[in-house]
Coordinates of C-alpha atoms in Angstrom, one line a residue:
Chain A
M649 CA -0.1 16.5 -28.2
K650 CA -3.0 14.2 -28.8
D651 CA -1.3 12.9 -32.0
V652 CA 1.9 12.3 -30.1
I653 CA 0.2 10.3 -27.4
N654 CA -1.8 8.3 -30.0
E655 CA 1.4 7.5 -31.9
K656 CA 3.2 6.4 -28.7
L657 CA 0.2 4.3 -27.8
L658 CA 0.3 2.6 -31.2
L659 CA 4.0 2.0 -30.8
Y660 CA 3.4 0.5 -27.4
K661 CA 0.8 -1.8 -28.8
V662 CA 3.1 -2.9 -31.5
R663 CA 6.0 -3.6 -29.2
I664 CA 4.3 -5.1 -26.2
K665 CA 1.2 -6.7 -27.8
R666 CA 2.6 -7.3 -31.3
D667 CA -0.6 -5.8 -32.7
P668 CA -0.6 -5.7 -36.5
E669 CA -3.6 -3.4 -36.6
A670 CA -1.7 -0.8 -34.6
Y671 CA 1.2 -1.1 -37.0
G672 CA -1.2 -0.6 -39.9
L673 CA -2.2 2.7 -38.4
L674 CA 1.4 3.7 -38.0
Y675 CA 1.9 2.8 -41.6
D676 CA -1.0 5.1 -42.6
L677 CA 0.6 7.9 -40.7
Y678 CA 4.1 7.5 -42.1
V679 CA 4.0 5.8 -45.5
K680 CA 3.7 9.0 -47.6
K681 CA 6.4 10.8 -45.6
I682 CA 8.8 7.9 -45.9
Y683 CA 8.1 7.5 -49.6
R684 CA 8.7 11.2 -50.2
F685 CA 12.0 11.0 -48.2
I686 CA 13.2 8.1 -50.3
F687 CA 11.9 9.4 -53.6
F688 CA 13.6 12.7 -53.0
K689 CA 16.9 10.9 -52.7
I690 CA 16.4 8.2 -55.4
S691 CA 14.1 9.9 -57.8
S692 CA 12.8 6.6 -59.1
R693 CA 9.2 5.8 -58.3
E694 CA 9.5 2.0 -58.5
E695 CA 12.7 1.9 -56.4
A696 CA 11.2 4.3 -53.9
E697 CA 8.1 2.0 -53.6
D698 CA 10.3 -1.1 -53.1
L699 CA 12.4 0.6 -50.5
T700 CA 9.4 2.1 -48.7
S701 CA 7.9 -1.4 -48.4
E702 CA 11.2 -2.7 -47.1
V703 CA 11.5 0.1 -44.6
F704 CA 8.1 -0.8 -43.0
L705 CA 8.8 -4.6 -42.9
K706 CA 12.2 -4.1 -41.4
A707 CA 10.8 -1.7 -38.8
W708 CA 8.1 -4.2 -37.8
N709 CA 10.7 -7.0 -37.4
Y710 CA 13.0 -4.8 -35.4
L711 CA 10.1 -3.6 -33.1
V712 CA 8.8 -7.1 -32.2
E713 CA 12.3 -8.7 -31.9
N714 CA 13.8 -5.9 -29.8
S715 CA 11.0 -4.9 -27.5
E716 CA 13.4 -4.2 -24.7
Q717 CA 15.2 -1.5 -26.8
E718 CA 14.3 2.0 -26.0
I719 CA 12.6 3.9 -28.8
R720 CA 11.7 7.5 -27.9
S721 CA 10.1 8.4 -31.2
F722 CA 8.7 6.3 -34.0
A723 CA 9.3 9.1 -36.5
S724 CA 13.1 9.3 -35.9
F725 CA 13.2 5.5 -35.7
I726 CA 11.5 4.9 -39.1
Y727 CA 13.4 7.7 -40.9
R728 CA 16.7 6.3 -39.7
I729 CA 15.8 2.9 -41.2
A730 CA 14.8 4.6 -44.4
R731 CA 18.1 6.6 -44.5
N732 CA 20.1 3.4 -43.9
L733 CA 18.3 1.6 -46.6
V734 CA 19.0 4.4 -49.0
V735 CA 22.7 4.1 -48.2
D736 CA 22.5 0.3 -48.7
F737 CA 20.8 0.9 -52.0
Y738 CA 23.7 3.0 -53.2
R739 CA 26.2 0.4 -51.9
E740 CA 24.4 -2.3 -54.0
R741 CA 24.6 -0.1 -57.0
A742 CA 28.3 0.3 -56.4
K743 CA 28.8 -3.4 -56.4
R744 CA 27.0 -3.6 -59.8
L745 CA 29.4 -1.1 -61.2
P746 CA 32.7 -2.6 -60.1
E747 CA 34.9 -0.2 -62.0
S748 CA 33.9 2.6 -59.8
S749 CA 34.6 3.1 -56.2
L750 CA 31.7 3.5 -53.8
D751 CA 32.4 7.2 -53.3
A752 CA 32.5 7.7 -57.0
V753 CA 29.2 6.0 -57.4
V754 CA 27.6 8.0 -54.7
E755 CA 29.1 11.1 -56.2
T756 CA 27.8 10.1 -59.6
L757 CA 24.4 9.4 -58.2
A758 CA 24.4 12.8 -56.5
V759 CA 25.2 14.4 -59.8
E760 CA 22.5 12.3 -61.5
E761 CA 20.0 13.3 -58.8
A762 CA 21.0 16.9 -59.2
G763 CA 20.4 16.6 -62.9
G764 CA 17.5 14.3 -62.6
E765 CA 15.0 16.9 -61.5
H766 CA 13.4 16.5 -64.9
R767 CA 11.7 13.4 -63.5
L768 CA 9.7 15.6 -61.1
M769 CA 6.7 17.0 -62.7
I770 CA 6.8 20.3 -60.9
S771 CA 5.9 23.8 -61.9
G772 CA 6.3 27.5 -60.9
E773 CA 7.9 28.5 -57.7
V774 CA 7.8 25.0 -56.3
E775 CA 9.6 23.7 -59.4
K776 CA 12.4 26.3 -58.9
I777 CA 12.7 25.5 -55.2
M778 CA 13.0 21.8 -55.8
K779 CA 15.5 22.1 -58.6
T780 CA 17.6 24.4 -56.4
L781 CA 17.3 22.2 -53.4
K782 CA 18.6 19.2 -55.4
K783 CA 21.7 21.2 -56.3
M784 CA 22.6 21.7 -52.6
K785 CA 24.8 19.4 -50.7
L786 CA 23.2 16.3 -49.2
E787 CA 23.4 17.5 -45.6
Y788 CA 21.4 20.6 -46.4
Q789 CA 18.9 18.7 -48.5
E790 CA 18.1 16.3 -45.7
A791 CA 17.8 19.0 -43.1
V792 CA 15.5 21.1 -45.2
L793 CA 13.4 18.2 -46.4
L794 CA 12.9 16.8 -42.9
H795 CA 12.4 20.1 -41.1
Y796 CA 10.7 22.4 -43.5
I797 CA 8.9 20.1 -45.9
E798 CA 8.1 17.2 -43.6
E799 CA 7.7 19.5 -40.6
L800 CA 9.6 17.4 -38.1
S801 CA 11.0 19.1 -35.1
A802 CA 14.7 20.0 -34.8
G803 CA 15.0 17.4 -32.1
E804 CA 13.6 14.6 -34.3
V805 CA 15.8 15.7 -37.2
A806 CA 18.8 15.6 -34.9
R807 CA 18.0 12.0 -33.9
I808 CA 17.4 11.0 -37.5
L809 CA 20.7 12.5 -38.7
G810 CA 22.6 11.5 -35.6
K811 CA 23.6 15.1 -34.8
S812 CA 23.0 17.4 -31.9
Q813 CA 20.0 19.8 -31.9
I814 CA 22.3 22.8 -32.0
N815 CA 24.2 21.4 -35.0
V816 CA 20.9 20.8 -36.8
R817 CA 19.7 24.3 -36.1
V818 CA 22.9 25.7 -37.5
T819 CA 22.7 23.4 -40.5
L820 CA 19.1 24.5 -41.1
H821 CA 20.0 28.2 -40.9
R822 CA 22.9 27.8 -43.4
A823 CA 20.8 25.6 -45.7
L824 CA 18.0 28.1 -45.8
K825 CA 20.4 30.9 -46.4
K826 CA 22.1 29.0 -49.2
L827 CA 18.8 28.1 -50.8
K828 CA 17.7 31.7 -50.7
E829 CA 21.0 32.7 -52.3
L830 CA 20.8 30.1 -55.1
L831 CA 17.2 31.0 -55.8
E832 CA 18.0 34.7 -56.1
K833 CA 21.0 33.9 -58.3
N834 CA 18.8 31.8 -60.6
R835 CA 16.3 34.6 -60.8
I836 CA 19.0 37.1 -61.9
E837 CA 20.4 34.7 -64.5
Chain B
M161 CA 11.9 36.2 -47.9
P162 CA 12.9 33.4 -45.5
R163 CA 9.3 33.4 -44.2
I164 CA 7.9 33.1 -47.7
L165 CA 10.5 30.5 -48.5
K166 CA 9.6 28.4 -45.5
A167 CA 5.9 28.7 -46.4
Q168 CA 6.6 27.6 -49.9
L169 CA 8.7 24.6 -48.7
K170 CA 5.8 23.5 -46.5
T171 CA 3.5 23.4 -49.5
V172 CA 5.9 21.4 -51.6
K173 CA 4.4 18.0 -50.6
E174 CA 0.9 19.1 -51.4
K175 CA 1.6 21.0 -54.6
N176 CA 3.8 18.3 -56.1
D177 CA 1.9 15.1 -56.8
R178 CA 5.0 13.4 -58.2
L179 CA 6.6 13.6 -54.8
N180 CA 3.8 11.6 -53.2
P181 CA 3.2 7.9 -53.6
D182 CA 0.4 6.5 -55.8
S183 CA -2.7 6.0 -53.5
A184 CA -3.4 2.6 -55.1
W185 CA 0.1 1.5 -54.3
V186 CA -0.3 2.7 -50.7
T187 CA -3.4 0.6 -50.3
Q188 CA -2.0 -2.4 -52.0
N189 CA 1.3 -2.2 -50.1
R190 CA -0.6 -2.0 -46.8
K191 CA -2.4 -5.2 -47.6
K192 CA 0.8 -6.9 -48.5
L193 CA 2.5 -5.6 -45.4
M194 CA -0.3 -6.7 -43.1
S195 CA -0.2 -10.2 -44.7
Q196 CA 3.5 -10.4 -44.2
I197 CA 3.5 -9.3 -40.6
N198 CA 0.5 -11.4 -39.7
N199 CA 2.6 -14.4 -40.7
T200 CA 5.3 -13.4 -38.3
V201 CA 3.0 -13.0 -35.3
S202 CA 3.0 -16.1 -33.1
E203 CA 0.1 -17.2 -30.9
D204 CA 2.2 -16.8 -27.8
K205 CA 1.9 -13.4 -26.4
P206 CA 5.1 -11.8 -25.1
R207 CA 5.6 -12.4 -21.4
F208 CA 5.4 -9.4 -19.0
R209 CA 8.6 -7.6 -18.3
F210 CA 9.2 -4.7 -15.9
D211 CA 10.3 -2.2 -18.6
Y212 CA 6.9 -2.5 -20.2
V213 CA 5.5 -0.5 -17.3
W214 CA 8.1 2.2 -18.1
Q215 CA 7.1 2.1 -21.8
A216 CA 3.4 2.5 -20.8
I217 CA 4.3 5.5 -18.5
N218 CA 6.3 7.0 -21.4
I219 CA 3.2 7.2 -23.5
F220 CA 1.7 10.0 -21.4
V221 CA 4.8 11.7 -20.1
P222 CA 6.7 14.2 -22.3
G223 CA 10.0 12.7 -23.4
R224 CA 12.6 15.0 -21.8
L225 CA 10.7 15.3 -18.5
A226 CA 10.2 11.5 -18.5
Y227 CA 13.9 10.7 -19.0
S228 CA 15.3 13.3 -16.7
V229 CA 12.9 13.3 -13.8
V230 CA 10.1 10.8 -14.0
R231 CA 12.1 7.8 -14.9
P232 CA 14.7 7.9 -12.1
T233 CA 12.0 8.7 -9.6
A234 CA 9.7 5.9 -10.9
I235 CA 12.6 3.5 -10.8
F236 CA 13.5 4.5 -7.3
I237 CA 9.9 4.2 -6.1
L238 CA 9.3 0.9 -7.9
V239 CA 12.6 -0.7 -6.7
G240 CA 11.7 0.3 -3.2
A241 CA 8.2 -1.0 -3.5
I242 CA 9.3 -4.3 -5.0
A243 CA 12.0 -4.8 -2.4
T244 CA 9.6 -4.1 0.4
S245 CA 6.7 -6.0 -1.0
G246 CA 9.0 -8.9 -1.9
W247 CA 10.1 -9.1 1.6
I248 CA 6.6 -8.8 3.0
A249 CA 5.3 -11.3 0.4
S250 CA 8.1 -13.8 1.2
V251 CA 7.7 -13.5 4.9
G252 CA 3.9 -13.4 4.7
A253 CA 4.0 -16.6 2.6
T254 CA 5.9 -18.4 5.4
Q255 CA 3.4 -17.5 8.1
N256 CA 1.6 -20.8 7.6
C257 CA 4.7 -22.9 7.5
L258 CA 5.0 -25.6 10.1
P259 CA 8.0 -27.4 11.8
G260 CA 9.6 -29.8 9.5
E261 CA 8.8 -27.8 6.3
V262 CA 11.5 -26.2 4.3
C263 CA 10.0 -22.7 4.6
Y264 CA 9.8 -23.0 8.4
G265 CA 13.5 -21.8 8.6
V266 CA 12.5 -18.6 6.7
K267 CA 9.7 -18.0 9.2
L268 CA 12.1 -18.4 12.1
A269 CA 14.7 -16.2 10.4
A270 CA 12.1 -13.5 9.9
E271 CA 11.3 -13.7 13.6
K272 CA 15.0 -13.5 14.5
T273 CA 15.2 -10.4 12.4
Q274 CA 12.2 -8.9 14.2
E275 CA 13.8 -9.9 17.5
L276 CA 17.1 -8.2 16.5
V277 CA 15.3 -5.0 15.4
T278 CA 13.1 -4.9 18.5
S279 CA 16.1 -5.5 20.8
V280 CA 17.8 -2.5 19.3
A281 CA 15.0 -0.1 18.7
G282 CA 12.1 -1.4 20.8
A283 CA 11.1 -0.9 24.4
K284 CA 11.3 -3.8 26.9
D285 CA 7.5 -4.2 27.0
Q286 CA 7.4 -4.5 23.2
Q287 CA 10.1 -7.2 23.4
A288 CA 8.1 -9.1 26.0
Q289 CA 5.0 -8.8 23.9
M290 CA 6.9 -10.1 20.8
H291 CA 8.2 -13.2 22.6
L292 CA 4.8 -13.9 23.9
E293 CA 3.5 -13.6 20.4
F294 CA 6.1 -16.1 19.2
A295 CA 5.2 -18.5 21.9
T296 CA 1.5 -18.3 20.8
R297 CA 2.5 -19.0 17.3
R298 CA 4.4 -22.1 18.4
A299 CA 1.4 -23.4 20.3
K300 CA -0.8 -22.9 17.1
E301 CA 1.9 -24.8 15.1
V302 CA 1.7 -27.7 17.5
K303 CA -2.1 -27.8 17.0
K304 CA -1.8 -27.6 13.2
V305 CA 0.9 -30.3 13.1
V306 CA -1.3 -32.6 15.1
E307 CA -4.3 -31.9 13.0
N308 CA -2.4 -32.7 9.8
K309 CA -1.9 -36.3 11.3
E310 CA 1.4 -36.9 9.5
D311 CA 3.6 -39.8 10.6
D312 CA 6.2 -37.5 12.2
A313 CA 3.7 -35.3 13.8
P314 CA 4.9 -36.1 17.4
Q315 CA 8.5 -35.1 16.6
R316 CA 7.4 -32.0 14.8
A317 CA 5.1 -31.0 17.6
A318 CA 7.9 -31.6 20.1
E319 CA 10.2 -29.3 18.0
A320 CA 7.6 -26.5 18.2
M321 CA 7.1 -27.1 21.9
V322 CA 10.9 -26.8 22.7
K323 CA 10.8 -23.4 20.9
L324 CA 7.6 -22.4 22.7
E325 CA 9.3 -23.1 26.0
K326 CA 12.3 -21.0 25.0
S327 CA 10.1 -18.1 24.0
I328 CA 8.2 -18.2 27.2
Q329 CA 11.4 -18.3 29.2
T330 CA 12.8 -15.3 27.2
A331 CA 9.5 -13.4 27.7
N332 CA 9.8 -14.2 31.4
E333 CA 13.3 -12.7 31.7
V334 CA 12.3 -9.6 29.7
I335 CA 9.2 -9.1 31.8
K336 CA 11.3 -9.2 35.0
E337 CA 13.4 -6.5 33.4
V338 CA 10.3 -4.5 32.8
V339 CA 9.4 -4.8 36.5
E340 CA 12.7 -3.2 37.4
T341 CA 13.1 -0.6 34.6
E342 CA 9.5 0.3 33.5
P343 CA 7.2 -0.5 36.5
E344 CA 4.5 1.8 35.1
K345 CA 4.0 -0.7 32.2
I346 CA 4.1 -3.8 34.2
V347 CA 0.4 -4.3 34.8
E348 CA -0.4 -4.3 31.2
V349 CA 2.5 -6.6 30.4
V350 CA 1.5 -9.1 33.1
K351 CA -2.1 -9.1 31.9
G352 CA -0.8 -9.8 28.4
M353 CA 1.3 -12.7 29.8
Q354 CA -1.6 -14.2 31.7
E355 CA -3.8 -14.0 28.6
T356 CA -1.2 -15.6 26.4
A357 CA -0.6 -18.4 29.0
K358 CA -4.3 -19.1 29.0
D359 CA -4.5 -19.2 25.2
I360 CA -1.4 -21.4 24.9
N361 CA -2.8 -23.9 27.5
Q362 CA -6.1 -24.1 25.7
T363 CA -4.4 -24.6 22.3
L364 CA -2.1 -27.3 23.7
T365 CA -4.9 -29.1 25.4
A366 CA -6.9 -29.2 22.1
A367 CA -3.7 -30.5 20.4
A368 CA -3.2 -33.2 23.0
E369 CA -6.9 -34.4 22.6
Q370 CA -6.4 -34.7 18.9
G371 CA -2.9 -36.1 19.0
G372 CA -3.6 -38.9 21.5
K373 CA -0.9 -40.6 23.5
D374 CA 2.0 -39.7 21.2
V375 CA 1.8 -36.0 21.8
D376 CA 2.8 -35.0 25.3
V377 CA 2.0 -31.4 26.0
A378 CA 1.9 -31.7 29.8
G379 CA 5.5 -30.5 30.4
T380 CA 5.2 -27.5 28.2
K381 CA 1.8 -26.5 29.7
Q382 CA 3.5 -26.7 33.1
I383 CA 6.3 -24.4 32.1
V384 CA 3.9 -21.9 30.7
K385 CA 1.8 -21.9 33.9
D386 CA 4.8 -21.8 36.2
S387 CA 6.2 -18.9 34.2
S388 CA 3.0 -16.9 34.5
L389 CA 2.9 -17.6 38.2
D390 CA 6.5 -16.7 38.6
I391 CA 5.9 -13.3 37.0
V392 CA 2.9 -12.6 39.2
Q393 CA 4.9 -13.6 42.3
T394 CA 7.8 -11.3 41.2
V395 CA 5.4 -8.3 40.7
V396 CA 3.7 -8.9 44.1
Q397 CA 7.0 -9.2 45.8
K398 CA 8.3 -6.0 44.1
N399 CA 5.1 -4.2 45.1
K400 CA 5.7 -5.3 48.7
D401 CA 9.4 -4.4 48.8
D402 CA 9.0 -1.2 46.8
S403 CA 5.5 0.1 47.7
G404 CA 3.6 1.8 45.0
V405 CA 5.0 0.0 41.9
V406 CA 1.5 -1.1 41.1
S407 CA -1.7 -0.2 42.8
D408 CA -3.2 -2.6 45.3
E409 CA -6.2 -3.0 43.1
D410 CA -4.1 -4.0 40.1
A411 CA -2.0 -6.4 42.2
K412 CA -5.2 -8.1 43.5
T413 CA -6.6 -8.3 40.0
I414 CA -3.4 -10.0 38.7
V415 CA -3.4 -12.6 41.5
K416 CA -7.2 -13.2 41.2
T417 CA -6.7 -13.9 37.5
Q418 CA -4.0 -16.4 38.3
I419 CA -6.4 -18.1 40.7
D420 CA -9.2 -18.2 38.2
V421 CA -6.9 -19.8 35.6
A422 CA -5.8 -22.4 38.1
M423 CA -9.4 -23.1 39.1
Q424 CA -10.4 -23.5 35.5
D425 CA -7.5 -26.0 34.8
T426 CA -8.3 -28.0 37.9
G427 CA -12.0 -28.1 36.9
D428 CA -11.0 -29.4 33.5
M429 CA -8.8 -32.0 35.0
K430 CA -11.6 -33.2 37.3
S431 CA -14.0 -33.4 34.5
K432 CA -11.7 -35.6 32.5
A433 CA -11.1 -37.9 35.5
E434 CA -14.9 -38.2 36.0
D435 CA -15.4 -39.0 32.3
T436 CA -12.8 -41.8 32.7
V437 CA -14.5 -43.2 35.7
K438 CA -17.8 -43.2 33.8
V439 CA -16.2 -45.0 30.8
L440 CA -14.8 -47.6 33.1
E441 CA -18.1 -48.2 34.8
T442 CA -19.9 -48.8 31.6
A443 CA -17.3 -50.9 29.9
P444 CA -18.6 -54.5 29.4
V445 CA -15.6 -56.2 30.9
T446 CA -15.5 -59.2 33.3
S447 CA -12.4 -61.1 34.3
N448 CA -13.8 -64.4 32.8
N449 CA -14.4 -63.4 29.2
L450 CA -11.4 -61.2 28.4
P451 CA -9.6 -62.0 25.2
S452 CA -6.3 -61.4 26.7
D453 CA -4.5 -59.7 29.5
V454 CA -3.0 -56.2 29.4
V455 CA 0.7 -55.7 29.8
V456 CA 1.5 -52.7 31.9
S457 CA 5.1 -51.4 32.0
V458 CA 5.7 -50.1 35.4
S459 CA 8.8 -47.9 35.9
S460 CA 8.3 -46.9 39.5
T461 CA 6.7 -48.1 42.7
I462 CA 3.0 -48.5 42.4
L463 CA 0.5 -49.8 44.9
I464 CA -2.5 -51.4 43.2
S465 CA -5.4 -51.8 45.4
T466 CA -8.9 -53.1 44.8
S467 CA -11.5 -54.5 47.2
S468 CA -10.4 -58.1 46.4
I469 CA -6.7 -57.8 45.3
Q470 CA -3.9 -55.9 46.8
V471 CA -0.6 -56.0 44.9
V472 CA 2.5 -54.0 45.4
V473 CA 4.8 -53.9 42.4
S474 CA 8.2 -52.4 42.3
S475 CA 9.8 -53.3 39.1
T476 CA 10.8 -52.0 35.7
T477 CA 9.8 -55.3 34.1
P478 CA 6.5 -55.4 32.2
I479 CA 3.9 -57.2 34.3
V480 CA 0.8 -59.0 33.1
L481 CA -2.4 -58.3 34.9
P482 CA -5.9 -59.4 34.2
T483 CA -7.9 -56.7 32.4
S484 CA -10.5 -56.7 35.1
T485 CA -7.9 -55.9 37.6
I486 CA -6.5 -53.1 35.5
K487 CA -10.0 -51.8 35.1
D488 CA -10.5 -51.6 38.8
V489 CA -7.0 -50.1 39.4
L490 CA -7.6 -47.4 36.7
G491 CA -11.0 -46.6 38.3
D492 CA -9.3 -46.1 41.7
V493 CA -6.6 -44.0 40.2
S494 CA -9.1 -41.8 38.5
K495 CA -11.1 -41.4 41.7
Q496 CA -7.8 -40.4 43.4
A497 CA -7.3 -37.8 40.7
I498 CA -10.8 -36.4 41.3
A499 CA -10.1 -36.2 45.0
Q500 CA -6.9 -34.4 44.3
G501 CA -8.8 -32.0 42.1
Q502 CA -11.3 -31.3 44.8
E503 CA -8.4 -30.7 47.2
S504 CA -6.8 -28.2 44.8
Q505 CA -10.1 -26.4 44.4
K506 CA -10.3 -26.0 48.1
T507 CA -6.8 -24.7 48.3
L508 CA -7.6 -22.1 45.6
E509 CA -10.7 -21.0 47.5
E510 CA -8.4 -20.4 50.4
A511 CA -6.2 -18.4 48.2
K512 CA -9.1 -16.2 47.2
V513 CA -9.8 -15.4 50.8
L514 CA -6.2 -14.5 51.3
V515 CA -6.4 -12.1 48.4
E516 CA -9.4 -10.3 49.9
G517 CA -7.3 -10.0 53.1
N518 CA -4.5 -8.5 51.0
H519 CA -2.2 -11.4 51.8
L520 CA -1.1 -11.7 48.2
L521 CA 2.2 -13.6 48.6
E522 CA 0.5 -16.2 50.8
A523 CA -2.2 -16.5 48.2
I524 CA 0.3 -17.1 45.4
S525 CA 1.9 -19.8 47.5
K526 CA -1.4 -21.5 47.8
V527 CA -2.0 -21.2 44.1
K528 CA 1.4 -22.8 43.4
D529 CA 0.6 -25.8 45.7
A530 CA -2.8 -26.3 44.1
T531 CA -1.4 -26.0 40.6
Q532 CA 1.3 -28.5 41.2
A533 CA -1.0 -31.0 42.8
A534 CA -3.6 -30.6 40.0
E535 CA -0.9 -30.9 37.4
Q536 CA 0.3 -34.1 38.9
A537 CA -3.2 -35.4 39.0
E538 CA -3.7 -34.4 35.4
R539 CA -0.7 -36.4 34.3
T540 CA -2.1 -39.4 36.0
V541 CA -5.5 -38.9 34.3
V542 CA -3.8 -38.7 31.0
E543 CA -2.0 -42.0 31.6
V544 CA -5.1 -43.6 32.9
K545 CA -7.0 -42.5 29.9
K546 CA -4.5 -44.1 27.6
A547 CA -4.8 -47.4 29.5
V548 CA -8.6 -47.2 29.5
D549 CA -8.5 -46.6 25.7
A550 CA -6.3 -49.7 25.3
V551 CA -8.5 -51.9 27.5
N552 CA -11.7 -50.7 25.8
S553 CA -10.4 -51.2 22.3
G554 CA -9.2 -54.7 23.1
V555 CA -12.4 -55.7 24.7
L556 CA -14.8 -54.2 22.2
N557 CA -12.9 -55.5 19.2
N558 CA -12.6 -58.9 20.9
T559 CA -8.9 -59.1 19.8
P560 CA -5.7 -59.6 21.8
I561 CA -4.5 -56.4 23.2
P562 CA -0.9 -55.7 22.3
A563 CA 1.5 -54.8 25.1
T564 CA 0.7 -51.2 26.0
T565 CA 3.4 -48.7 26.7
T566 CA 1.4 -47.2 29.5
T567 CA 3.6 -46.2 32.4
I568 CA 2.1 -45.1 35.6
K569 CA 4.7 -43.1 37.4
T570 CA 2.6 -41.6 40.2
E571 CA 2.8 -43.2 43.5
I572 CA -0.8 -43.9 44.6
K573 CA -1.7 -45.0 48.1

């Protein structure tokens, strides 16, 4: 509760007083989370770093220029920016590959990501979980990443993904079930 | 299994370094970010907006509760508070507005609203009190307007006095209704009226002293006095016709108060007349060394009488008289006013005796006579004082005296 109040207080200082120091503290709280979220989707350290920087700069500009807009949670706000930038990132890639349609590129990237787990230097049970997670559909990946790995509440995940809380709970349940099935299947194989 | 799986997922971010950013990059990127955003921060701080208050409340109130309960409630309370305080602030800010100022209309509009509300929801005695309060305000406005010494002060003072007279007349009518409908409250209401009349007369007298010849408060003062006397007479008559409306003691007290006020006014008038005589006696004026003569505009019959000259003038044409003659005439007029004052005081003493004998209506009749005579004498004193000021200023400055506008209307024998 104390953390929540502190975070809201920092957000208030940023929006009303345009306080860079307060924004620096919010950066400290979220930079690793946002980086992980992006890196998990892109799997490239350099690109994840660039996009993370861009997320925080965009967030600042939005906050100071739209101080009348209601922002209930900084977490859901910054994750949504990150998510949109990842989508933009894929769109940009699609433009650079004109032969392919956007859907095809996204599909290709998803396949690349699914097969790109070699970039993650992981081991043991965690390695298996991450590899399996990467093979699941994007909706499940995001829900599991945000709720179980980043430990965001179902409500916050719902706001980030633009879904209802019930929908998110159902997705989480199915995603966990699917993950468990895939892990067991891999173990048997 | 699900529990173990969930626990394993929680540990992913700690156990997998590759998932986390390089700490050197985090630090370096922070510096870069701070540098970038510092460049975008202007010196001008954002201006206050109402929704900032809401955002501040939202820090400490849980989100769902805040949005479903606290926010609508807070908005309701704040809107109410702002509407109320806005009205109070606007009307409060107009309280010092004076006739001739733009905001004076707002002040009067607020009073009209108050009048409307009180006429619907208030008792008659409250309505009377309200109109007396308005009249007191107008008197204070007259005094302030005169103190400000602006060019149009006489016109603005006159505007306030017209409204004052109207308020007094309205109060008078309402008080008469109180006499009929709520006789148990009448003593208190009449005492309030007498107190207000006294205050207004003092305020207007002070205004007239400051305003000089251009501010004529005599008519308004007379209306206020007459109104007060009229109410007292109504109450006493009602008490006589309908015994027991007020106690004898209360009725006597009300009449005595009226006598005391009249006595005070008469004494003040006499003092002014005596001061004028003293000024005339000490003024270094002789008929041989005057710089010029004083032009007196006479609009009614006047008998000018001194030990050496006796002139009867009946004309509306300005006449030229030697200053020494004017001085003598003014001295005589002042002495007449003093004599009138003494006569009024005598009449008032007789009224006091009548009160003790419980002849209240007769006592009031005496008070009326004395008040009217004293008022007439006071008007004369005011006019004489204006003339004396004109003569003195001309003589002392050794410059020609311009034609005065002094008009002596009283017939003096």
